[in-house]
Short mmCIF file of C-alpha atoms in Angstrom, two decimals:
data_model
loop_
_atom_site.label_atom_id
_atom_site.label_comp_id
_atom_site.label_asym_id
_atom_site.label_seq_id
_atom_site.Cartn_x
_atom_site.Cartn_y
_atom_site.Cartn_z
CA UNK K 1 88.06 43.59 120.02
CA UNK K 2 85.74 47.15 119.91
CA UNK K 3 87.16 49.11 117.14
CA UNK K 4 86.20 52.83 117.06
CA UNK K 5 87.19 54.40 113.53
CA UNK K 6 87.25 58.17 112.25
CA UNK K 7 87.19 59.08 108.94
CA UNK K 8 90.11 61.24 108.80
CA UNK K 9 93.55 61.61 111.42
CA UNK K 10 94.24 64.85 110.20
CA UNK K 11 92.19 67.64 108.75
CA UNK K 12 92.51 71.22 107.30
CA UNK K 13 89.56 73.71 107.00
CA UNK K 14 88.91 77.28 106.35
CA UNK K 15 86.88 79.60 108.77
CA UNK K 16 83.22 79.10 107.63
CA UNK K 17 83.37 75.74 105.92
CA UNK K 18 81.01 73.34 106.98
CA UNK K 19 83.00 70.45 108.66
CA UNK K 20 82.01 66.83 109.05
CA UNK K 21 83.87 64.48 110.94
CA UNK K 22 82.23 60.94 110.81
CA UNK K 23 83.14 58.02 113.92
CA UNK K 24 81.96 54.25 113.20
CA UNK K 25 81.44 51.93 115.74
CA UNK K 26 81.65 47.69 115.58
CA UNK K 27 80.59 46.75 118.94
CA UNK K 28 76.92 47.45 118.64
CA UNK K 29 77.14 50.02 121.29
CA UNK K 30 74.31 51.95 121.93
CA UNK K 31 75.91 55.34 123.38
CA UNK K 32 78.43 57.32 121.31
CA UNK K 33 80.22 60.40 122.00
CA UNK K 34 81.91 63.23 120.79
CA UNK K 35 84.65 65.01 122.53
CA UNK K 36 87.45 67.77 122.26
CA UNK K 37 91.03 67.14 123.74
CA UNK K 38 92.87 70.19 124.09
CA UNK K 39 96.12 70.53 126.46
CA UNK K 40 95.39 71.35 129.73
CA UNK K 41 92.08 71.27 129.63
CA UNK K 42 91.21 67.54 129.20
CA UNK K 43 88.57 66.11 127.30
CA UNK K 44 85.27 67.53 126.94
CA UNK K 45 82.16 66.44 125.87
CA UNK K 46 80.40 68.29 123.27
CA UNK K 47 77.59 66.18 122.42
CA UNK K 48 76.72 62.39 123.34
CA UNK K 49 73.64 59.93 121.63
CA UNK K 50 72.26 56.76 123.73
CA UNK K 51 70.50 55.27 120.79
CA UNK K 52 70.03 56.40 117.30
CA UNK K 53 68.19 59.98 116.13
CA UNK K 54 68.81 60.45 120.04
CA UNK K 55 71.04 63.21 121.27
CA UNK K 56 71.99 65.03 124.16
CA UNK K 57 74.16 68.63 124.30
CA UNK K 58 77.48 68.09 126.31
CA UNK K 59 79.83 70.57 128.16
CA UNK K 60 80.50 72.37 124.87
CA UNK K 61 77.76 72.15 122.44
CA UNK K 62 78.09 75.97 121.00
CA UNK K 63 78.84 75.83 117.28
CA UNK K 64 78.32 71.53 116.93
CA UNK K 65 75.74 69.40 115.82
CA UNK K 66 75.72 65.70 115.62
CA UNK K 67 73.80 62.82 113.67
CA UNK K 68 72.88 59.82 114.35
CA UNK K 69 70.88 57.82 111.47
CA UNK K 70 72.37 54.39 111.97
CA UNK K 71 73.55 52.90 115.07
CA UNK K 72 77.33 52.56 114.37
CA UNK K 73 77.87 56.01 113.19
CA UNK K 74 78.21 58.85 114.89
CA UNK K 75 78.60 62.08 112.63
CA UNK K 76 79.91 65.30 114.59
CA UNK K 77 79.18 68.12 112.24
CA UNK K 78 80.91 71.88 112.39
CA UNK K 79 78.25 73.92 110.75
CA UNK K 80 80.58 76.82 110.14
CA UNK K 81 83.94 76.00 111.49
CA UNK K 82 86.02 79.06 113.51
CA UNK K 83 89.58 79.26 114.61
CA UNK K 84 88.84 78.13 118.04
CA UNK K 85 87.54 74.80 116.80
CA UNK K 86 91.28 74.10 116.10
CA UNK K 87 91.53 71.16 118.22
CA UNK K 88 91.70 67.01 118.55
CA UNK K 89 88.30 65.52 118.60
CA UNK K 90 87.85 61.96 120.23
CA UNK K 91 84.70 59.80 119.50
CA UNK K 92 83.72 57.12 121.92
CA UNK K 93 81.20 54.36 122.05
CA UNK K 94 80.42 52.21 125.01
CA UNK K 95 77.38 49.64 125.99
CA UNK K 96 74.26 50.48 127.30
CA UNK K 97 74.42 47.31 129.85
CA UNK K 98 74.11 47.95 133.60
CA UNK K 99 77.70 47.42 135.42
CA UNK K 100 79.90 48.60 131.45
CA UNK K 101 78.96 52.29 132.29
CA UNK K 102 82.07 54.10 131.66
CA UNK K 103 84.26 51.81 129.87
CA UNK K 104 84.28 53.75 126.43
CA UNK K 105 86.70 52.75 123.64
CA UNK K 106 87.83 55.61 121.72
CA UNK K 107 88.73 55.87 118.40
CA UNK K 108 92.38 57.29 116.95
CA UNK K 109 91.16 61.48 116.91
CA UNK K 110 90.74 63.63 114.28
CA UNK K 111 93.01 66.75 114.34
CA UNK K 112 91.42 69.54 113.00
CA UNK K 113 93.04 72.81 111.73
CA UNK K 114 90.88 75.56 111.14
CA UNK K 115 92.52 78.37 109.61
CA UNK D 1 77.85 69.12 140.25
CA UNK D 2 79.96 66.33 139.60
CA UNK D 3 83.88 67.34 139.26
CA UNK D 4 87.44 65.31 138.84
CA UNK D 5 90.21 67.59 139.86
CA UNK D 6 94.12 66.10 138.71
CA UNK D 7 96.04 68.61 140.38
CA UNK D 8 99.20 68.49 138.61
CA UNK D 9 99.63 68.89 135.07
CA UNK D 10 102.90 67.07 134.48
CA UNK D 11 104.96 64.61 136.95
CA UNK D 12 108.52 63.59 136.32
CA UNK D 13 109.58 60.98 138.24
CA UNK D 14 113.15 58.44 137.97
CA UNK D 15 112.77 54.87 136.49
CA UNK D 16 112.38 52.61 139.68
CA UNK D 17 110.84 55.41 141.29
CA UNK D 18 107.13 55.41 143.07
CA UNK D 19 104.63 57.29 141.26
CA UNK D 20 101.34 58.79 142.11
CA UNK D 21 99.12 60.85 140.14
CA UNK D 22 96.21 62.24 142.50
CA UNK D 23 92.58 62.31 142.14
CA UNK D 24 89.87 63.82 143.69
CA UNK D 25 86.14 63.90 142.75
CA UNK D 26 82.88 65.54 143.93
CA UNK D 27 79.56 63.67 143.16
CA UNK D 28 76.34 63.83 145.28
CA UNK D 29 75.55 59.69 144.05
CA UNK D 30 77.60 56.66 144.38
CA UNK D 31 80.86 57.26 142.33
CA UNK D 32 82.37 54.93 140.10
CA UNK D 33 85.35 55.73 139.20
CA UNK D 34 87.87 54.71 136.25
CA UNK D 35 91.61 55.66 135.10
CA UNK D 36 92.72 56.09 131.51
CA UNK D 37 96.16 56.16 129.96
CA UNK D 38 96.81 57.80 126.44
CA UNK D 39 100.52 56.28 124.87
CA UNK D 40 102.10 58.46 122.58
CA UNK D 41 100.55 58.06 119.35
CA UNK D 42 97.66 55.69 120.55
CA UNK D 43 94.46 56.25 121.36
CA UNK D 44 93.12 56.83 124.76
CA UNK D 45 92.19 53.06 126.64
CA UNK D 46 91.20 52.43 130.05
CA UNK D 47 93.93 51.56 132.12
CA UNK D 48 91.65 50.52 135.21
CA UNK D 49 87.98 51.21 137.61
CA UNK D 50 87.76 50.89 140.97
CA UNK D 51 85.33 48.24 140.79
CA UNK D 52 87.48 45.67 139.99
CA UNK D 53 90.21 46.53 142.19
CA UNK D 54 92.76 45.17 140.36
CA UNK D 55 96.13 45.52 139.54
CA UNK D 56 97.29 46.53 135.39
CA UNK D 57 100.76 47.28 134.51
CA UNK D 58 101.72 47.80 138.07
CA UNK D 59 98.88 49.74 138.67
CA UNK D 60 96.41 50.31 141.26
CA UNK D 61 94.14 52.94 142.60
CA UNK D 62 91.88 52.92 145.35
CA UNK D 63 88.58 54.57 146.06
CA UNK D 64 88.20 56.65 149.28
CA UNK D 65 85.12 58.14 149.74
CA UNK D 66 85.55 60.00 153.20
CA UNK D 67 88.42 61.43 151.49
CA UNK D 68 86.93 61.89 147.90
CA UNK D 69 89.79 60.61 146.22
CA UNK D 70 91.02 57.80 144.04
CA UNK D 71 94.85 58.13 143.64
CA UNK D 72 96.56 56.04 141.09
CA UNK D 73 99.62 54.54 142.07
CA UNK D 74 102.56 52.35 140.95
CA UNK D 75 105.77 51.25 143.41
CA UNK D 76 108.52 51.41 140.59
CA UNK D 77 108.19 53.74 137.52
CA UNK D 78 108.98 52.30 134.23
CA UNK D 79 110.08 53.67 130.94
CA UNK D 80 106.83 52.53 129.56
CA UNK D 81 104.90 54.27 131.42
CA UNK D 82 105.25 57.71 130.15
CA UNK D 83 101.77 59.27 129.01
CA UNK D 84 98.83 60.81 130.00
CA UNK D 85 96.60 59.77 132.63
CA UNK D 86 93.29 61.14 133.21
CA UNK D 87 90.63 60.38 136.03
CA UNK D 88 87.36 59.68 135.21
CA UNK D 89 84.13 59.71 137.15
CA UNK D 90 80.70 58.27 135.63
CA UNK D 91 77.72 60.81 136.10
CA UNK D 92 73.40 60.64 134.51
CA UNK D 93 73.04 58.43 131.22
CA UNK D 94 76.73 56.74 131.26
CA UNK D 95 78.32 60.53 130.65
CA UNK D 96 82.02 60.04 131.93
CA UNK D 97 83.68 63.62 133.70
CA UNK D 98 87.12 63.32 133.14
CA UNK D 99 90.17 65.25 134.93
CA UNK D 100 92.20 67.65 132.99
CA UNK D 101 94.84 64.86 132.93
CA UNK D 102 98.74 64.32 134.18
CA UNK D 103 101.96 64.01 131.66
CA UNK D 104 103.68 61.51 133.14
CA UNK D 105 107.37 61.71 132.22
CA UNK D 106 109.81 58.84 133.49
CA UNK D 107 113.36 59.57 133.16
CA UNK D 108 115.85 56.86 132.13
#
């Protein structure tokens, strides 16, 4: 059974703090993914990696980073977090194989409060 | 570009009731397309693809491409099956588009 974990469910920052959300993965996937749900507007991607130190910007890349050292972690960082940041963020992994694109297993969200 | 447009934001529908939640996508390649399903409280899973054609929970969807669409749909609503649905469509390096989603809301 794929488990995606986040490091924290819910989360409370000040404007300008440097934010780091962290998303493990057991499955040996080799593409992760970083997203923001927010009510009618769906999910988003801000940033996605198909192997490790590889990245690629998303939808919504503006004011994100991301990491990826080791291949079961995925590290979304907020290098100095604003009110509109406020938001659930959804990590994903899913396999690289031919015929599994787009089955990604998410993990629980992070909800993030910038104030 | 690719696109998934959900047209309605929230659907309230009877328990024994049909449901539908509608789809549409635009993609210049061959589309594969999935459905997802968020429970309160749980994280978002994949409910079904189009690939498969298969049935879960009741559900099924099928893929038309003269008419762009893949429409999820059950015969009789259950209790259970209140949550949020989106529509996904798989674009370049296994990126999924999703749909801005539908609340589904079934009424006892």
């Amino acid at each position: 059974d794929v488990k995606v974990t986040q490091s924290s469910r819910y989360l409370v920052k000040r404007t300008g703090e440097k934010v780091f959300l962290e998303c493990v993965q057991d499955m040996d996937h080799e593409n992760m993914f970083w997203y923001r749900q927010d009510p009618g507007l769906g999910l988003r991607l801000i940033y996605f990696s198909y192997d490790v130190k590889m990245k690629e910007k998303g939808d919504i890349p503006e004011g994100y980073s991301v990491s990826r050292e080791k291949k079961e972690r995925f590290s979304l960082i907020l290098e100095s977090a604003s009110t509109n940041q406020t938001s659930m963020y959804l990590c994903a992994s899913s396999s690289g194989l031919a015929g599994l694109q787009g089955e990604q297993y998410f993990g629980p969200g992070t909800r993030l409060t910038v104030t | 570009a690719q696109r998934v447009t959900q047209p309605e934001k929230l659907l309230s529908v009877f328990k024994g009731a049909p449901v539908e939640l509608k789809c549409n996508y635009s993609y210049s390649g061959s589309p594969e397309l999935f459905w997802y399903v968020q429970y309160s409280r749980q994280r978002l899973q994949l409910l079904l693809r189009h690939i498969s054609r298969e049935s879960i929970k009741g559900f099924t969807a099928d893929l038309n491409k003269g008419e762009t669409s893949f429409h999820l749909k059950k015969p009789f609503a259950q209790e259970e099956d209140s949550a949020m649905y989106y529509c996904a469509l798989v674009y370049g390096n296994n990126r999924l588009a999703f749909g801005k989603g539908n609340q589904v809301v079934v009424i006892p």
